[in-house]
mmCIF file of C-alpha atoms in Angstrom:
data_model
loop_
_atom_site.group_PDB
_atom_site.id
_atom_site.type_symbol
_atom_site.label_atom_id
_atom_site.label_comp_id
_atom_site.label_asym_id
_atom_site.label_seq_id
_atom_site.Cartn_x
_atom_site.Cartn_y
_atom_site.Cartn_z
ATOM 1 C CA UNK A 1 5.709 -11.661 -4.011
ATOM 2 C CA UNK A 2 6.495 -8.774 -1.436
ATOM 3 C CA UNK A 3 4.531 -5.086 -1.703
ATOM 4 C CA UNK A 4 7.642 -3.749 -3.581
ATOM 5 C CA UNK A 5 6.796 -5.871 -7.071
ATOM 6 C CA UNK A 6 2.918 -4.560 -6.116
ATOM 7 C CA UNK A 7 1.554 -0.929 -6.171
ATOM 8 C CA UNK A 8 -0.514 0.054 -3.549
ATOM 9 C CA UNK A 9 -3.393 0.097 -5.446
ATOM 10 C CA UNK A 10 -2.927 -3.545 -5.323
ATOM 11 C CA UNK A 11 -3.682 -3.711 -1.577
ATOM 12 C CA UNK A 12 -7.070 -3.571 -0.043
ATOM 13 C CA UNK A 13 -8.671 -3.894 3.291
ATOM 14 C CA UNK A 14 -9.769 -7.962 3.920
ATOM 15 C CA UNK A 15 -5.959 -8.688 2.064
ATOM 16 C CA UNK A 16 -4.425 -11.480 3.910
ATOM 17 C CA UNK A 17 -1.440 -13.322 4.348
ATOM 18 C CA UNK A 18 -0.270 -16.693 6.359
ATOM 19 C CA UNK A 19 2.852 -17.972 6.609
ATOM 20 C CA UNK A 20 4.299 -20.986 8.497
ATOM 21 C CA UNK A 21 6.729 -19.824 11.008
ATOM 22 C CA UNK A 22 8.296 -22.971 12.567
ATOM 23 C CA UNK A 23 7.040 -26.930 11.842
ATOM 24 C CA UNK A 24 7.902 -28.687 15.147
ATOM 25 C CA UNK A 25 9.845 -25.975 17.148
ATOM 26 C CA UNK A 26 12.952 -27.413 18.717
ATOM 27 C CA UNK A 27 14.688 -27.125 22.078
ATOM 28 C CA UNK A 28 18.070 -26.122 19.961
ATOM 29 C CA UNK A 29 16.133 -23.279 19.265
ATOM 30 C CA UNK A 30 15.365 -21.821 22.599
ATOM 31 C CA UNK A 31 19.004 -22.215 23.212
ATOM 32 C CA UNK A 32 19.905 -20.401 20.243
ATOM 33 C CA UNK A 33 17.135 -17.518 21.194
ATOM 34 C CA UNK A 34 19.181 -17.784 24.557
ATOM 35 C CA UNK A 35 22.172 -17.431 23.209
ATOM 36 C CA UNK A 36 21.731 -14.366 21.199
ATOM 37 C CA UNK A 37 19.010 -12.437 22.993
ATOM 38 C CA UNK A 38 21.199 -13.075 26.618
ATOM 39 C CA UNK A 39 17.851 -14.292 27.921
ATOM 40 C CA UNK A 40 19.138 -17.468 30.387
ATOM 41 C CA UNK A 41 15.944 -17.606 32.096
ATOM 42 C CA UNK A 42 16.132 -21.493 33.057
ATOM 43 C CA UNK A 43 12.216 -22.226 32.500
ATOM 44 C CA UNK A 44 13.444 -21.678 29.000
ATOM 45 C CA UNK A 45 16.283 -24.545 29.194
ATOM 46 C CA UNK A 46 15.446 -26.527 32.053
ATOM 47 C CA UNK A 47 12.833 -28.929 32.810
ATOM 48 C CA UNK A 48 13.388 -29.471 36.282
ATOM 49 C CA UNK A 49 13.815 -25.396 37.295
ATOM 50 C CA UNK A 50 10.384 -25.092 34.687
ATOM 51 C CA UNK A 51 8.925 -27.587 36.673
ATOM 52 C CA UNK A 52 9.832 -27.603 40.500
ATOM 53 C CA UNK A 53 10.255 -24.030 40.721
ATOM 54 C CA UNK A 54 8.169 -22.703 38.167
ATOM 55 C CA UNK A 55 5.420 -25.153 38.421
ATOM 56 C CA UNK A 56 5.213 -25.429 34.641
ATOM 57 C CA UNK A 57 5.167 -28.767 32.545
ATOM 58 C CA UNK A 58 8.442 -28.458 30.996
ATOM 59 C CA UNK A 59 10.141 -25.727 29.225
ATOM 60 C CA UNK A 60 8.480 -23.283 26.992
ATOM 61 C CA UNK A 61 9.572 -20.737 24.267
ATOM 62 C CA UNK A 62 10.681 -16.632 25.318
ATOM 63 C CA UNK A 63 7.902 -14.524 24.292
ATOM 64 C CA UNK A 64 10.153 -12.584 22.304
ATOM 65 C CA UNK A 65 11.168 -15.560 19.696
ATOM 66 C CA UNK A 66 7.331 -15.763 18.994
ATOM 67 C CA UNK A 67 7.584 -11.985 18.695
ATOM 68 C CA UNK A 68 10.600 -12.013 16.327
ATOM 69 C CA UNK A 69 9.138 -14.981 14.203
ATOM 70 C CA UNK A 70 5.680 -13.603 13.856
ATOM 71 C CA UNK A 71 7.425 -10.087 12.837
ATOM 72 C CA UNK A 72 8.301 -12.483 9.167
ATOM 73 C CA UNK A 73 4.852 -12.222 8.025
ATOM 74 C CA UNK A 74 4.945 -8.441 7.984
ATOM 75 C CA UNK A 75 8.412 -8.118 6.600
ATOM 76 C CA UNK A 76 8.086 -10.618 4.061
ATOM 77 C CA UNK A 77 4.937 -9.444 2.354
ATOM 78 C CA UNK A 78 5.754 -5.519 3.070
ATOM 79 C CA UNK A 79 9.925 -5.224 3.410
ATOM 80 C CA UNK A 80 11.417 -4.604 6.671
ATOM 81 C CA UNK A 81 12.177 -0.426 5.977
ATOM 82 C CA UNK A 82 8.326 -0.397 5.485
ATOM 83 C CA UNK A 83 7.621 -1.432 9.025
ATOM 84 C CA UNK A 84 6.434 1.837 11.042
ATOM 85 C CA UNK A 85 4.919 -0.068 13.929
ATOM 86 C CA UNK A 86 5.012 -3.803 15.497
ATOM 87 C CA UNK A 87 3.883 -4.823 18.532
ATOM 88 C CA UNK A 88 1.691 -7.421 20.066
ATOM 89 C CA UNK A 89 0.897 -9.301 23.255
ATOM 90 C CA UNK A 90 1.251 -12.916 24.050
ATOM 91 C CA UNK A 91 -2.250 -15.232 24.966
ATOM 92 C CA UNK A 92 -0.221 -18.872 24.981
ATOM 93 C CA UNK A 93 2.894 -20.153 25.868
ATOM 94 C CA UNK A 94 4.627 -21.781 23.131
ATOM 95 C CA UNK A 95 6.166 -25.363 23.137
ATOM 96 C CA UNK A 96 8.591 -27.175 22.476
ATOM 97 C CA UNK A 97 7.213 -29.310 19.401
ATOM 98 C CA UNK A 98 4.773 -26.735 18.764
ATOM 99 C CA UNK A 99 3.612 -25.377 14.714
ATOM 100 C CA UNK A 100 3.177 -22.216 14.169
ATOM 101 C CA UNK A 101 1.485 -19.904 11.714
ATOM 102 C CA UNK A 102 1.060 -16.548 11.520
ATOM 103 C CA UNK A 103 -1.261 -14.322 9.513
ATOM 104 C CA UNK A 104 -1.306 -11.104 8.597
ATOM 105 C CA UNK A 105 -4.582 -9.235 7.655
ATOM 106 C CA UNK A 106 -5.151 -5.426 6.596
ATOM 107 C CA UNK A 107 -7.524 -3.576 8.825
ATOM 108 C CA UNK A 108 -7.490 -0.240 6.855
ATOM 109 C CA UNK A 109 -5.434 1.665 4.544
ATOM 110 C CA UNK A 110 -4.837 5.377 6.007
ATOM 111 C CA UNK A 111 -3.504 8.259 3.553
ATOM 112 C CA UNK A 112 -1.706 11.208 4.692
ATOM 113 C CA UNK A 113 0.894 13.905 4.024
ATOM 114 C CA UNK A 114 3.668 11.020 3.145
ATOM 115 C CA UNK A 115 1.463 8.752 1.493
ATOM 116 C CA UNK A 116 -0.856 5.306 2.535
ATOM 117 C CA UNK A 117 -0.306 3.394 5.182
ATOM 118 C CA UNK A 118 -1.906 -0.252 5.740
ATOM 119 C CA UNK A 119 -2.962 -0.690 9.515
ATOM 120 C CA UNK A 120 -2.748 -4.481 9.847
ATOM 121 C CA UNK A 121 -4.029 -6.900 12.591
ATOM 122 C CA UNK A 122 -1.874 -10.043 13.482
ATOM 123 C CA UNK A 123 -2.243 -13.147 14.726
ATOM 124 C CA UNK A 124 -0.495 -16.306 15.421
ATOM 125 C CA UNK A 125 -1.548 -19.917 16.308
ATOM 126 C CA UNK A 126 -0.344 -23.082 16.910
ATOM 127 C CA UNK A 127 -0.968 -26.412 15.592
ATOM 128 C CA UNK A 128 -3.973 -26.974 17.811
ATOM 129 C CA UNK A 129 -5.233 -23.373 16.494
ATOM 130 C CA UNK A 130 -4.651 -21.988 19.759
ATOM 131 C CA UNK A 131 -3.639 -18.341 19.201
ATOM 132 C CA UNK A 132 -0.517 -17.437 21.319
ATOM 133 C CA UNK A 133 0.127 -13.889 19.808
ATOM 134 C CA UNK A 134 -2.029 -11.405 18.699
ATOM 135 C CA UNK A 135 -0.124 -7.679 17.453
ATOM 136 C CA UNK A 136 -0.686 -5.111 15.183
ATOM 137 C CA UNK A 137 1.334 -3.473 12.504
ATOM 138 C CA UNK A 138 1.538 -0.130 10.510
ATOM 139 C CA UNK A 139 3.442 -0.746 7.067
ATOM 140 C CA UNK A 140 4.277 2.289 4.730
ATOM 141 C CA UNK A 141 2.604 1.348 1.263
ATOM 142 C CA UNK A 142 4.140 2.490 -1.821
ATOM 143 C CA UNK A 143 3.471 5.107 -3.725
#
């Protein structure tokens, strides 16, 4: 059920949401990613560069897939035209073969001139519970 089929009133602070972003990520994804971000950074696509030259134990995900897949839990609750702000920083690289799960939580709700406004904290782990993203995110509520 996304915020639209709620009202507000529905949402409080503690309110939280998890949803499971990818089950067993896959090296065809970080192509794709590649492929449509233009990001052909080999430790991305190539064990041996990842390795020898990067000193890394194999390829790993761009930050910015995690970014863009952790983004769902916001816009599937609140509605992507709700989103005022979404950002985060990474705190683990993400693997191939990696789970990941994401969860949304409001912080505060904040009312002004155009209404409320839930302040939400974000964070997403893998299947070891490691967290490799943690963000924030300002959603619009309705009125």
């Amino acid at each position: 059920m996304t915020i639209d089929e709620v009202h507000a009133a529905a949402v409080a602070v503690g309110d939280t949401w998890e949803l499971l972003l990818v089950n067993d990520l896959r090296r065809t994804r970080l192509v794709q990613y590649a492929g449509a971000s233009g990001d052909f950074n080999p430790v991305h696509s190539d064990d041996v560069n990842a390795r020898e030259v990067a000193g890394l134990p194999g390829v790993f995900a761009h930050g910015m897939l995690t970014m863009g897949m952790t983004g769902r839990v916001v816009t599937d609750v609140f509605g992507v035209a709700r989103v005022e702000h979404f950002g985060g920083r990474f705190t683990a690289q993400v693997w191939p073969g990696d789970t990941l799960i994401a969860r949304a939580t409001v912080d505060a709700i904040n009312v002004d001139e155009r209404g409320s406004a839930a302040q939400l904290s974000i964070a997403t782990v893998n299947q070891h519970g490691v967290e490799v993203l943690r963000g924030r995110a300002v959603v619009r509520l309705p009125h």
